[in-house]
Amino acid sequence: MIETIALLPLAVSLICFLLNRRTRLIEATAIIGAFLLLISGGYASISVFREGPWSEGMWYIDQLSALMMLIISFVGFLAILYSISYIRHEHEEEGISLNMVRFYYTSLFMFIFTMVLVVVSNNLGVVWIAVEATTLVSAFLVGFYNKGTSLEAAWKYLIICSVGIALALLGTIFVYASSIGILGEESGMNWTSLMAAADQLDPSLLKFGFVLVLIGYGTKVGLAPMHTWLPDAHSQSPSPVSALLSGVLLNCAMYAVLRYHILLTHSSVGGEFSSDLLLLFGLISLVIAAAFIIVQKDYKRLLAYSSIEHMGIISIGFGFGGFWGIFGALLHMLNHALTKSLLFFSAGNVLLKYKTRGIEEVRGIARTMPFTAVLLLIGALAITGSPPFSVFTSEIMVMTAGFDQGDVWATVAYIAIIVVIFAAFMAHISKMVFGEPPEGMKKGEVSKVGLLPMIVLAATILIMGLYLPDLLSDGLRSIVDLFGGA
Amino acid sequence: MQDSLSLDLVDTFAAIILLTDFMLVASGRMRSLTRLFAIQSLALGGLAAVVAFETKAENIYIIAVLSVALKAIVIPRFIDYTTEKIQVKKEVEPLIKIPGSLLICAALALLAYYVTEPIMDLGTAITGNCLAISFATVLIGLFLMVSRRKAITEAIGLLVVENGVFLAAIAMTYSMPMIVELGVFFDVFVGVVIMVVFAFRINRTFDSIDATSLRGLKD
């Protein structure tokens, strides 16, 4: 079953590769693929949330993987739907060739395939292979436009993330070394075996390993100061890809870090060591993100720095720990993915219309594209943590956890920075939404179909802000149990 | 099983790896960079073969063979072919002069010994000494990446880092589980191919693969 779900996007990718005649045919395949992804991923998540982990040989889905599956399949589904209108517009108006369209969907599904692979494997080594594969595939999507700047971004992305991931491999080997004497060669990297023997693992190797893994995968999460590839890659890639990078890929890397964090919590090292490191990197990311958000001139980079901020918040939540810290951070992973995708889709519409990424040059979206303007404002208010949207809920949970755990200074800093970012972010966005549009700018949305996934997202973050479904909150609760209850 | 000949061989191969690290930093020509990387990979393969012989684990032989075939033959040729094709200048163009670079690398090697000392004795018996060298290789590879101008040298630096990681795997646990090992090789190989593809595109767009021309994106 797990294999079928994992291989599905790969199959769709291959089919897209073979269709080289008509764009409509490729688009139809992509839509069908998106639906299958949503249904299969959603089914897996729901049934794991309801009935507990699936374990099939080298594949394993527990509640944490299920949460990731949910994010991958839902955001993936919407990103593909949005791609249809976005890429079609580029194909028809900007001269993106049929071959490029085919290449785009092939890579997109391949990218989704590698991300699914990250979360369904029971072997930490295979997790590593899959994370590296996500970089290799998505580098093509980052460099999609083949211009100087996008090639630069892709190259930086490839090199920086590969170095990071090499360090993560070193960390994986350390953890393997801590277990090989007890578990033997075959199961020494198996997550379930590692967890069962957690208290016997060598603590100094584990500590060493975790530091390397955190720096390594942390590069991919976008934690400062290893974040330098992120604003470039997010701003240069096509907008639907930016949404996937920001909303899904960063979470997948965070998932890899969490596996090790959970392992350390259960071992004789205890959770304190890894939590403190997560808290530290989280706070650094928040500070760096705030600084660059204030001075930002490019709205896609603005969103990218906001992703660094939110990865920082998630990291801080796990760093604080305790029930609310972990629950809040998990919920925040989902909330950030949904909200940031909405924002990148809106930014995509703005980019297609205004043909510039400069904040200064974009004025009066409210006049030119009223629907996009409303959705962009909703997204901006939501991402900066305004009630009643869902990001607000999870940010409050993390804050509560901070006070509960007695980390008063860290919590005060956390609140202060979030307030600063709110002000700076909203100032940028409101300048873009209001005011007089540039001369000669025609009224009208870029595409009506493209608004649909955005409306779905806006509705979801609003509903989730008001009411958390029992199924989801029970699922998150059982993930918190994985962290040792706390 | 601690045959002294094997121990000597392992130490010799490890010494060659460390030596090539320094020679990589000292070399001024692109050609010699790829040659030295090939020699280093050959030594890594040899080391893996000795370990395989000692531990009688067949899967390590496969690693030895793959490491020689891919990293000592295919990848260096591939990079040479690329540099020739896009007519890269033959000089390495270091951002930090070579004597200074060597001093920094000596410091990095010392740092590697210092860092790994507390965990040295946790490594497996016959390869325990290699851990410090593996760390030194990782650090020197990183240094190569940041201190040279060309995009291609960044890729070679990355490959050196990966050699260091493989050496660490052999030093600590003899190897990784088979499926993981194969996957890692696959990723490394695909990674190099993709980097070369981008090197071609970058060259076409900028008329050079000088990494300093990749400085357009700023805040």
XYZ file of C-alpha atoms in Angstrom:
705
model
C 0.000 0.000 0.000
C 2.669 2.496 1.017
C 4.674 1.599 -2.066
C 1.707 2.300 -4.314
C 1.174 5.692 -2.729
C 4.855 6.564 -2.997
C 5.243 5.395 -6.584
C 2.132 7.155 -7.849
C 3.724 10.593 -8.382
C 6.706 8.886 -10.026
C 4.382 7.175 -12.481
C 2.617 10.448 -13.273
C 5.993 12.088 -13.772
C 7.002 9.446 -16.306
C 3.698 9.755 -18.154
C 4.155 13.535 -18.406
C 7.620 12.891 -19.763
C 6.270 10.635 -22.500
C 3.529 13.030 -23.626
C 5.262 15.327 -26.005
C 2.556 16.433 -28.382
C -0.102 18.534 -26.712
C -0.070 20.758 -23.661
C -3.728 20.018 -22.907
C -2.936 16.324 -22.603
C -0.074 16.993 -20.179
C -2.303 19.282 -18.150
C -5.040 16.671 -17.990
C -2.533 14.084 -16.774
C -1.295 16.527 -14.154
C -4.825 17.201 -12.889
C -5.619 13.490 -12.644
C -2.278 12.924 -10.942
C -3.034 15.722 -8.485
C -6.394 14.183 -7.580
C -4.887 10.721 -7.108
C -2.187 12.240 -4.932
C -4.762 14.016 -2.788
C -6.938 10.949 -2.383
C -4.164 8.455 -1.665
C -2.190 10.789 0.608
C -5.313 11.919 2.406
C -6.485 8.342 2.867
C -3.114 7.296 4.319
C -3.032 10.235 6.736
C -6.571 9.800 7.935
C -6.296 6.083 8.451
C -2.997 6.434 10.332
C -4.475 9.187 12.504
C -7.444 6.906 13.215
C -5.888 3.472 13.535
C -2.214 3.931 14.231
C 1.009 3.415 12.264
C 1.376 1.406 9.058
C 4.467 -0.710 8.888
C 5.435 -2.588 5.734
C 8.996 -3.833 5.648
C 11.218 -0.882 4.898
C 8.271 1.495 4.730
C 6.716 3.014 7.785
C 4.092 5.711 8.317
C 3.415 6.846 11.846
C 1.393 9.875 12.896
C 4.277 12.270 12.283
C 4.716 10.933 8.745
C 0.951 11.117 8.347
C 0.957 14.823 9.163
C 3.659 15.315 6.552
C 1.711 13.216 4.032
C -1.282 15.422 4.625
C 0.774 18.552 3.973
C 2.479 17.103 0.884
C -0.705 15.812 -0.712
C -2.928 18.803 0.058
C -0.462 21.563 -0.794
C 0.892 19.467 -3.669
C -2.610 19.079 -5.069
C -3.317 22.811 -4.909
C 0.101 23.732 -6.281
C -0.504 21.534 -9.311
C -3.937 23.057 -9.869
C -2.447 26.517 -9.609
C 0.365 25.503 -11.962
C -2.169 24.724 -14.669
C -3.244 28.349 -14.970
C 0.190 29.785 -14.166
C 2.210 27.726 -16.595
C -0.470 27.959 -19.287
C -0.291 31.738 -19.019
C 3.488 31.617 -19.359
C 3.198 29.182 -22.243
C 0.733 31.349 -24.124
C 2.026 34.820 -23.287
C 5.687 34.535 -22.364
C 6.862 32.012 -24.885
C 7.617 29.073 -22.595
C 7.881 26.191 -25.079
C 5.893 22.970 -25.050
C 9.030 21.097 -24.117
C 9.497 23.365 -21.119
C 5.905 22.717 -20.045
C 6.463 18.990 -20.285
C 9.753 19.325 -18.400
C 8.009 21.395 -15.737
C 5.348 18.799 -14.933
C 7.812 15.912 -15.129
C 10.086 17.619 -12.598
C 7.190 18.768 -10.450
C 5.837 15.257 -9.960
C 9.333 13.890 -9.502
C 9.866 16.519 -6.815
C 6.662 15.457 -5.050
C 7.752 11.826 -5.346
C 11.052 12.503 -3.573
C 9.276 14.389 -0.813
C 6.851 11.516 -0.254
C 9.851 9.188 -0.112
C 11.357 11.287 2.699
C 8.401 10.722 4.991
C 7.432 7.092 4.320
C 10.768 5.402 4.914
C 11.640 3.506 8.046
C 15.353 3.838 7.394
C 17.178 7.034 8.334
C 19.683 6.382 5.560
C 16.913 6.256 2.977
C 15.527 9.477 4.456
C 18.900 11.024 3.706
C 18.926 9.719 0.135
C 15.442 11.100 -0.432
C 16.255 14.528 1.018
C 19.290 14.776 -1.252
C 17.124 13.704 -4.162
C 14.656 16.529 -3.429
C 17.525 18.995 -3.848
C 18.697 17.468 -7.103
C 15.231 17.450 -8.672
C 14.085 20.828 -7.444
C 17.303 22.513 -8.593
C 15.910 22.136 -12.121
C 12.674 23.799 -11.069
C 14.573 26.650 -9.402
C 16.616 27.151 -12.574
C 13.540 26.700 -14.761
C 13.674 30.083 -16.486
C 17.300 29.593 -17.536
C 18.154 33.250 -17.004
C 21.286 34.477 -15.252
C 19.652 35.051 -11.914
C 17.720 31.803 -11.842
C 20.831 29.821 -12.770
C 22.697 31.593 -10.014
C 19.961 30.705 -7.534
C 19.899 27.091 -8.680
C 23.660 26.756 -8.454
C 23.773 28.249 -4.946
C 20.897 26.022 -3.904
C 22.589 22.924 -5.280
C 25.966 23.640 -3.707
C 24.891 24.942 -0.304
C 22.274 22.255 0.254
C 24.620 19.507 -0.935
C 27.235 20.585 1.576
C 24.602 20.714 4.285
C 23.338 17.331 3.359
C 26.875 15.877 3.366
C 27.147 16.959 6.986
C 23.768 15.373 7.663
C 25.109 12.108 6.241
C 28.036 12.342 8.616
C 25.555 12.827 11.453
C 23.516 9.854 10.251
C 26.692 7.744 10.334
C 27.379 8.833 13.908
C 23.912 7.780 14.985
C 24.382 4.509 13.122
C 27.701 4.040 14.934
C 25.943 4.550 18.236
C 23.600 1.673 17.481
C 25.556 -0.817 15.392
C 26.953 -2.662 18.418
C 23.427 -3.266 19.700
C 21.268 -3.584 16.614
C 23.740 -4.933 14.092
C 24.286 -3.916 10.522
C 20.875 -4.430 9.003
C 18.647 -2.636 11.486
C 21.129 -0.080 12.807
C 19.520 2.711 10.781
C 15.950 1.523 11.185
C 13.799 4.031 12.956
C 11.591 1.500 14.763
C 14.592 -0.567 15.930
C 16.452 2.574 17.005
C 13.466 3.721 19.047
C 13.129 0.321 20.706
C 16.767 0.385 21.753
C 17.004 4.143 22.342
C 18.121 3.973 25.959
C 21.101 1.757 25.121
C 22.593 3.968 22.400
C 25.906 5.652 23.028
C 25.156 9.196 24.250
C 28.298 10.996 23.091
C 27.957 9.672 19.538
C 24.302 10.644 19.535
C 25.089 14.182 20.631
C 27.779 14.570 18.032
C 25.468 13.109 15.417
C 22.601 15.403 16.320
C 24.718 18.534 16.001
C 25.778 17.473 12.505
C 22.248 16.481 11.524
C 20.820 19.754 12.797
C 23.358 21.820 10.866
C 22.977 19.590 7.807
C 19.226 19.239 7.503
C 18.918 22.658 9.145
C 20.477 24.121 6.012
C 17.577 22.709 4.078
C 15.040 23.820 6.694
C 16.352 27.330 6.159
C 17.479 27.920 9.725
C 19.817 30.908 10.001
C 22.754 31.225 9.558
C 22.609 28.395 6.969
C 19.656 29.980 5.166
C 21.503 31.919 2.463
C 20.282 29.784 -0.450
C 16.639 30.142 0.501
C 15.666 33.698 -0.502
C 17.357 33.240 -3.885
C 15.782 29.883 -4.647
C 12.315 30.914 -3.481
C 12.322 34.162 -5.386
C 13.677 32.762 -8.655
C 11.539 29.666 -9.071
C 8.087 29.704 -10.693
C 5.522 30.700 -8.046
C 3.804 27.292 -7.658
C 7.249 25.793 -7.045
C 8.040 28.522 -4.505
C 4.913 27.450 -2.648
C 6.024 23.829 -2.637
C 9.575 24.691 -1.597
C 8.418 26.907 1.190
C 5.346 25.094 2.413
C 6.356 21.484 1.901
C 10.072 20.998 1.337
C 11.168 22.973 4.395
C 8.781 20.907 6.492
C 10.190 17.681 5.047
C 13.671 18.724 6.127
C 12.303 19.677 9.529
C 10.733 16.228 9.693
C 14.189 14.670 9.292
C 15.549 16.800 12.146
C 12.577 15.845 14.315
C 13.254 12.131 13.898
C 16.637 12.642 15.523
C 15.224 14.981 18.127
C 12.701 12.330 19.149
C 15.430 9.701 19.255
C 17.566 11.849 21.543
C 14.611 12.557 23.808
C 14.161 8.826 24.353
C 17.855 8.073 24.749
C 20.018 8.593 27.810
C 21.017 12.014 26.423
C 17.543 13.353 27.190
C 15.594 15.953 25.287
C 17.251 18.973 26.846
C 20.345 18.908 24.626
C 18.512 18.903 21.300
C 15.726 21.236 22.489
C 18.216 23.875 23.538
C 19.912 23.742 20.143
C 16.572 23.989 18.346
C 15.605 26.972 20.473
C 18.916 28.688 19.765
C 18.722 28.222 15.982
C 15.063 29.225 16.031
C 15.788 32.520 17.753
C 18.697 33.318 15.422
C 16.441 32.652 12.424
C 13.756 34.922 13.811
C 16.183 37.807 14.313
C 17.763 37.454 10.856
C 14.369 37.141 9.183
C 13.064 40.259 10.936
C 16.081 42.297 9.844
C 15.698 41.341 6.193
C 11.924 41.668 6.152
C 12.210 45.281 7.288
C 14.571 46.320 4.491
C 13.101 44.102 1.765
C 12.550 45.445 -1.750
C 11.431 42.279 -3.524
C 8.086 40.764 -2.554
C 8.997 37.173 -3.319
C 12.108 37.509 -1.190
C 9.884 39.036 1.466
C 7.859 35.840 1.504
C 11.048 33.770 1.545
C 12.337 35.560 4.629
C 8.964 35.089 6.195
C 9.458 31.334 5.659
C 12.733 31.550 7.564
C 10.828 33.320 10.317
C 8.198 30.597 10.498
C 10.723 27.768 10.414
C 12.287 29.619 13.337
C 8.944 29.687 15.147
C 8.470 25.951 14.569
C 11.967 25.281 15.809
C 11.333 27.439 18.880
C 8.122 25.530 19.598
C 9.971 22.210 19.634
C 12.740 23.927 21.599
C 10.345 25.044 24.339
C 8.824 21.572 24.344
C 6.071 20.576 26.713
C 2.654 19.635 25.400
C 1.745 23.045 23.985
C 5.168 23.701 22.532
C 5.177 20.501 20.504
C 1.474 20.606 19.652
C 1.762 24.243 18.598
C 4.868 23.631 16.498
C 3.244 20.690 14.704
C 0.123 22.690 14.009
C 2.284 25.574 12.883
C 3.970 23.360 10.291
C 0.583 22.766 8.712
C -0.628 26.349 9.119
C 2.497 27.849 7.665
C 2.374 25.488 4.678
C -1.212 26.494 3.859
C -0.827 30.204 4.458
C 2.495 30.579 2.689
C 1.168 28.729 -0.347
C -1.741 31.158 -0.512
C 0.739 34.034 -0.416
C 3.010 32.592 -3.088
C 0.019 31.962 -5.353
C -1.087 35.578 -4.868
C 2.460 36.741 -5.525
C 2.406 34.629 -8.682
C -0.669 36.473 -9.950
C 0.931 39.801 -9.126
C 4.121 38.813 -10.929
C 2.250 37.732 -14.054
C 0.333 41.012 -14.088
C 2.991 43.551 -13.129
C 6.027 41.655 -14.505
C 8.234 42.838 -11.674
C 9.221 41.591 -8.257
C 9.974 45.045 -6.860
C 7.717 46.129 -4.006
C 8.121 49.753 -5.055
C 6.835 49.157 -8.575
C 3.682 47.320 -7.567
C 0.831 49.622 -6.625
C -2.931 49.368 -6.595
C -3.543 45.632 -6.817
C -6.932 46.374 -5.242
C -7.869 48.246 -8.443
C -6.348 45.938 -11.010
C -7.063 42.544 -9.480
C -9.612 42.871 -6.671
C -9.901 39.144 -5.942
C -6.159 38.601 -5.775
C -5.887 41.702 -3.599
C -8.376 40.365 -1.064
C -6.713 36.954 -0.989
C -3.274 38.519 -0.686
C -4.426 40.643 2.235
C -6.004 37.633 3.935
C -2.766 35.718 3.464
C -0.654 38.595 4.773
C -2.834 39.120 7.829
C -2.854 35.398 8.500
C 0.897 34.848 8.120
C 1.726 37.708 10.461
C -0.400 36.075 13.117
C -3.611 38.073 13.150
C -6.724 36.424 14.555
C -8.965 34.678 13.561
C -6.627 32.801 11.214
C -4.930 29.558 12.133
C -1.338 30.840 12.379
C -2.497 32.989 15.287
C -3.629 29.891 17.210
C -0.371 28.022 16.836
C 1.762 31.072 17.595
C -0.170 31.577 20.831
C 0.355 27.909 21.738
C 4.111 28.270 21.286
C 4.062 31.423 23.392
C 2.139 29.683 26.174
C 4.667 26.858 26.103
C 7.508 29.338 26.511
C 5.998 30.827 29.648
C 5.062 27.371 30.958
C 8.604 26.143 30.612
C 9.976 29.245 32.291
C 11.971 30.501 29.290
C 10.747 34.025 29.947
C 13.443 35.942 28.067
C 13.244 33.756 24.998
C 9.463 34.113 24.976
C 9.586 37.884 25.333
C 12.089 38.077 22.469
C 9.828 35.795 20.419
C 6.793 38.030 20.927
C 8.739 41.237 20.301
C 10.170 39.986 17.010
C 6.809 38.719 15.790
C 5.277 42.134 16.476
C 8.084 43.879 14.576
C 7.664 41.497 11.641
C 3.901 42.081 11.642
C 4.393 45.814 11.275
C 7.094 45.577 8.603
C 5.349 42.877 6.570
C 1.970 44.609 6.568
C 3.589 47.920 5.620
C 5.093 46.307 2.514
C 1.941 44.464 1.515
C -0.444 47.369 2.071
C 1.722 49.586 -0.127
C 1.340 47.015 -2.870
C -2.388 46.484 -2.456
C -3.488 50.108 -2.215
C -2.561 53.227 -4.123
C -2.721 54.115 -7.792
C -1.853 51.381 -10.254
C 0.855 52.262 -12.795
C -0.347 53.929 -16.022
C -1.726 51.677 -18.692
C -2.279 48.707 -16.369
C -5.413 46.927 -17.497
C -8.027 45.788 -15.038
C -8.809 42.105 -14.632
C -7.540 38.922 -13.054
C -4.806 36.965 -14.790
C -6.805 33.792 -14.606
C -10.083 32.783 -12.990
C -9.109 29.126 -12.590
C -5.991 30.118 -10.691
C -8.133 31.781 -8.026
C -9.807 28.516 -7.086
C -6.930 26.906 -5.148
C -6.350 30.249 -3.441
C -9.939 30.444 -2.265
C -9.707 26.884 -0.954
C -6.594 27.820 1.009
C -8.081 31.022 2.410
C -11.177 29.161 3.539
C -9.105 26.396 5.138
C -6.920 28.725 7.196
C -9.989 30.645 8.331
C -11.893 27.522 9.362
C -8.843 26.024 11.071
C -8.385 29.245 12.982
C -11.893 28.975 14.375
C -12.180 25.263 14.853
C -9.712 22.395 14.860
C -11.253 19.114 13.649
C -11.117 16.318 16.249
C -9.399 13.972 13.857
C -6.530 16.408 13.380
C -6.169 17.357 17.025
C -6.236 13.679 18.065
C -3.614 12.971 15.438
C -1.400 15.813 16.652
C -1.894 14.633 20.230
C -0.581 11.199 19.335
C 2.445 12.795 17.668
C 3.114 14.674 20.896
C 3.102 11.241 22.588
C 5.872 10.175 20.199
C 7.983 12.960 21.673
C 7.654 11.198 25.008
C 4.367 12.768 26.118
C 6.084 15.688 27.834
C 41.926 -10.468 12.948
C 44.249 -7.588 13.577
C 46.757 -8.492 11.017
C 49.538 -5.957 11.104
C 49.900 -5.855 7.340
C 46.286 -4.783 6.955
C 46.730 -2.201 9.647
C 49.721 -0.812 7.837
C 47.819 -0.762 4.566
C 44.881 1.043 6.115
C 47.200 3.623 7.631
C 49.037 4.067 4.351
C 45.846 4.626 2.400
C 44.602 7.056 5.029
C 47.900 8.912 4.837
C 47.559 9.146 1.053
C 44.092 10.610 1.487
C 45.379 13.276 3.864
C 48.320 13.994 1.587
C 46.067 14.462 -1.438
C 43.951 16.879 0.625
C 46.964 19.120 0.978
C 48.063 18.669 -2.596
C 44.596 19.634 -3.778
C 44.890 22.874 -1.887
C 48.391 23.468 -3.226
C 47.706 22.692 -6.858
C 47.297 25.509 -9.311
C 45.898 23.723 -12.343
C 42.446 22.376 -13.038
C 43.865 19.176 -14.546
C 45.830 18.327 -11.428
C 42.751 18.949 -9.273
C 40.818 16.201 -11.001
C 43.902 13.910 -11.033
C 44.417 14.364 -7.309
C 40.760 13.745 -6.653
C 41.032 10.523 -8.665
C 44.052 9.429 -6.628
C 42.245 10.204 -3.418
C 39.251 8.154 -4.505
C 41.557 5.317 -5.513
C 43.086 5.348 -2.025
C 39.598 5.376 -0.523
C 38.657 2.372 -2.651
C 41.860 0.593 -1.628
C 41.138 1.282 2.017
C 37.626 -0.083 1.637
C 39.018 -3.199 -0.060
C 41.410 -3.870 2.820
C 38.607 -3.420 5.313
C 36.432 -5.755 3.265
C 39.183 -8.353 3.260
C 39.683 -8.029 6.999
C 36.031 -8.144 7.982
C 35.034 -10.628 5.268
C 32.013 -8.490 4.459
C 31.276 -8.817 0.751
C 29.225 -5.653 0.552
C 32.269 -3.533 1.356
C 33.966 -4.905 -1.760
C 31.112 -3.475 -3.785
C 31.743 -0.113 -2.161
C 35.428 -0.374 -3.003
C 34.662 -1.187 -6.612
C 32.041 1.548 -6.954
C 34.297 4.076 -5.377
C 37.119 3.298 -7.771
C 34.909 3.027 -10.841
C 32.818 6.118 -10.236
C 35.003 8.477 -8.291
C 38.432 7.552 -9.570
C 37.536 7.024 -13.233
C 34.120 8.202 -14.427
C 33.624 11.444 -12.503
C 37.157 12.878 -12.993
C 36.968 12.137 -16.749
C 33.565 13.699 -16.901
C 34.796 16.866 -15.210
C 37.881 17.017 -17.432
C 35.670 16.658 -20.471
C 33.466 19.489 -19.251
C 36.313 21.876 -18.509
C 37.738 21.192 -21.944
C 34.402 21.603 -23.668
C 33.601 24.959 -22.126
C 37.229 26.045 -22.342
C 37.802 26.905 -18.760
C 41.039 28.677 -18.064
C 43.570 26.149 -16.873
C 44.506 28.006 -13.704
C 42.632 27.377 -10.482
C 42.460 31.060 -9.463
C 42.468 30.823 -5.678
C 40.896 33.682 -3.721
C 43.388 32.990 -0.934
C 47.015 32.547 -2.002
C 48.397 29.031 -1.871
C 50.867 29.377 1.059
C 48.128 30.933 3.172
C 45.707 28.218 2.081
C 48.142 25.523 3.178
C 48.562 27.101 6.582
C 44.808 27.272 7.033
C 44.499 23.622 6.033
C 47.173 22.593 8.505
C 45.144 24.352 11.160
C 41.989 22.577 9.956
C 43.737 19.196 10.163
C 44.827 19.915 13.722
C 41.296 20.991 14.549
C 40.006 17.701 13.140
C 42.325 15.733 15.439
C 41.311 17.836 18.388
C 37.571 17.424 17.735
C 37.648 13.701 17.068
C 39.972 12.766 19.928
C 37.216 12.140 22.477
C 35.352 9.814 20.094
C 38.381 8.154 18.481
C 38.359 5.075 20.648
C 34.683 4.527 19.956
C 35.475 3.810 16.323
C 36.075 0.270 15.128
C 39.429 -1.309 15.789
C 41.368 -1.381 12.543
C 40.114 1.878 11.127
C 39.949 3.940 14.296
C 42.790 6.193 13.185
C 40.959 7.246 10.060
C 38.303 9.258 11.824
C 40.508 12.305 12.332
C 41.614 12.151 8.706
C 38.022 11.901 7.543
C 37.150 15.049 9.464
C 40.211 16.786 8.099
C 39.109 15.808 4.593
C 35.612 17.190 5.168
C 36.985 20.486 6.502
C 39.593 20.882 3.780
C 36.975 20.086 1.139
C 34.790 22.840 2.554
C 37.743 25.198 2.490
C 38.420 24.353 -1.156
C 34.821 25.234 -1.957
C 34.914 28.684 -0.431
C 38.436 29.696 -1.415
C 38.439 29.066 -5.171
C 36.811 31.147 -7.841
C 35.447 28.681 -10.347
C 32.077 27.022 -10.062
C 33.697 23.724 -11.111
C 36.135 23.866 -8.208
C 33.146 24.224 -5.893
C 31.887 20.915 -7.265
C 35.294 19.263 -6.766
C 35.405 20.568 -3.203
C 32.012 19.028 -2.608
C 33.248 15.681 -3.907
C 36.203 15.876 -1.525
C 33.784 16.535 1.338
C 31.870 13.444 0.300
C 35.073 11.374 0.240
C 35.621 12.502 3.807
C 32.128 11.404 4.767
C 32.666 7.979 3.189
C 35.941 7.614 5.024
C 34.131 8.443 8.256
C 31.579 5.755 7.495
C 34.345 3.204 7.011
C 36.186 4.418 10.088
C 33.233 4.288 12.423
C 31.079 1.434 11.254
C 33.044 -0.169 8.398
C 30.240 0.877 6.069
C 26.547 1.646 5.866
C 23.710 -0.760 5.144
C 23.885 -1.864 1.527
C 20.756 -0.143 0.248
C 21.793 3.132 1.842
C 25.297 2.881 0.457
C 24.039 2.298 -3.075
C 21.548 5.145 -2.759
C 24.267 7.495 -1.579
C 26.473 6.577 -4.542
C 23.565 7.111 -6.878
C 22.849 10.543 -5.392
C 26.490 11.582 -5.580
C 26.702 10.546 -9.204
C 23.451 12.199 -10.240
C 24.520 15.252 -8.268
C 27.711 15.585 -10.292
C 25.844 15.149 -13.570
C 23.357 17.858 -12.608
C 26.119 20.207 -11.507
C 27.852 19.748 -14.847
C 24.579 20.474 -16.664
C 24.293 23.707 -14.708
C 27.947 24.525 -15.323
C 27.227 24.341 -19.062
C 24.169 26.558 -18.742
C 25.984 29.057 -16.535
C 28.828 29.185 -19.002
C 26.418 29.810 -21.866
C 24.680 32.620 -20.017
C 27.628 34.384 -18.411
C 30.407 33.400 -20.839
C 32.418 32.112 -17.907
C 32.013 29.787 -14.989
C 33.640 32.167 -12.618
C 31.607 31.819 -9.436
C 32.187 35.502 -8.721
C 29.915 36.369 -11.652
C 27.176 34.593 -9.691
C 26.718 37.515 -7.349
C 23.676 39.160 -8.851
C 21.159 38.178 -6.181
C 21.270 40.428 -3.176
C 18.992 41.958 -0.600
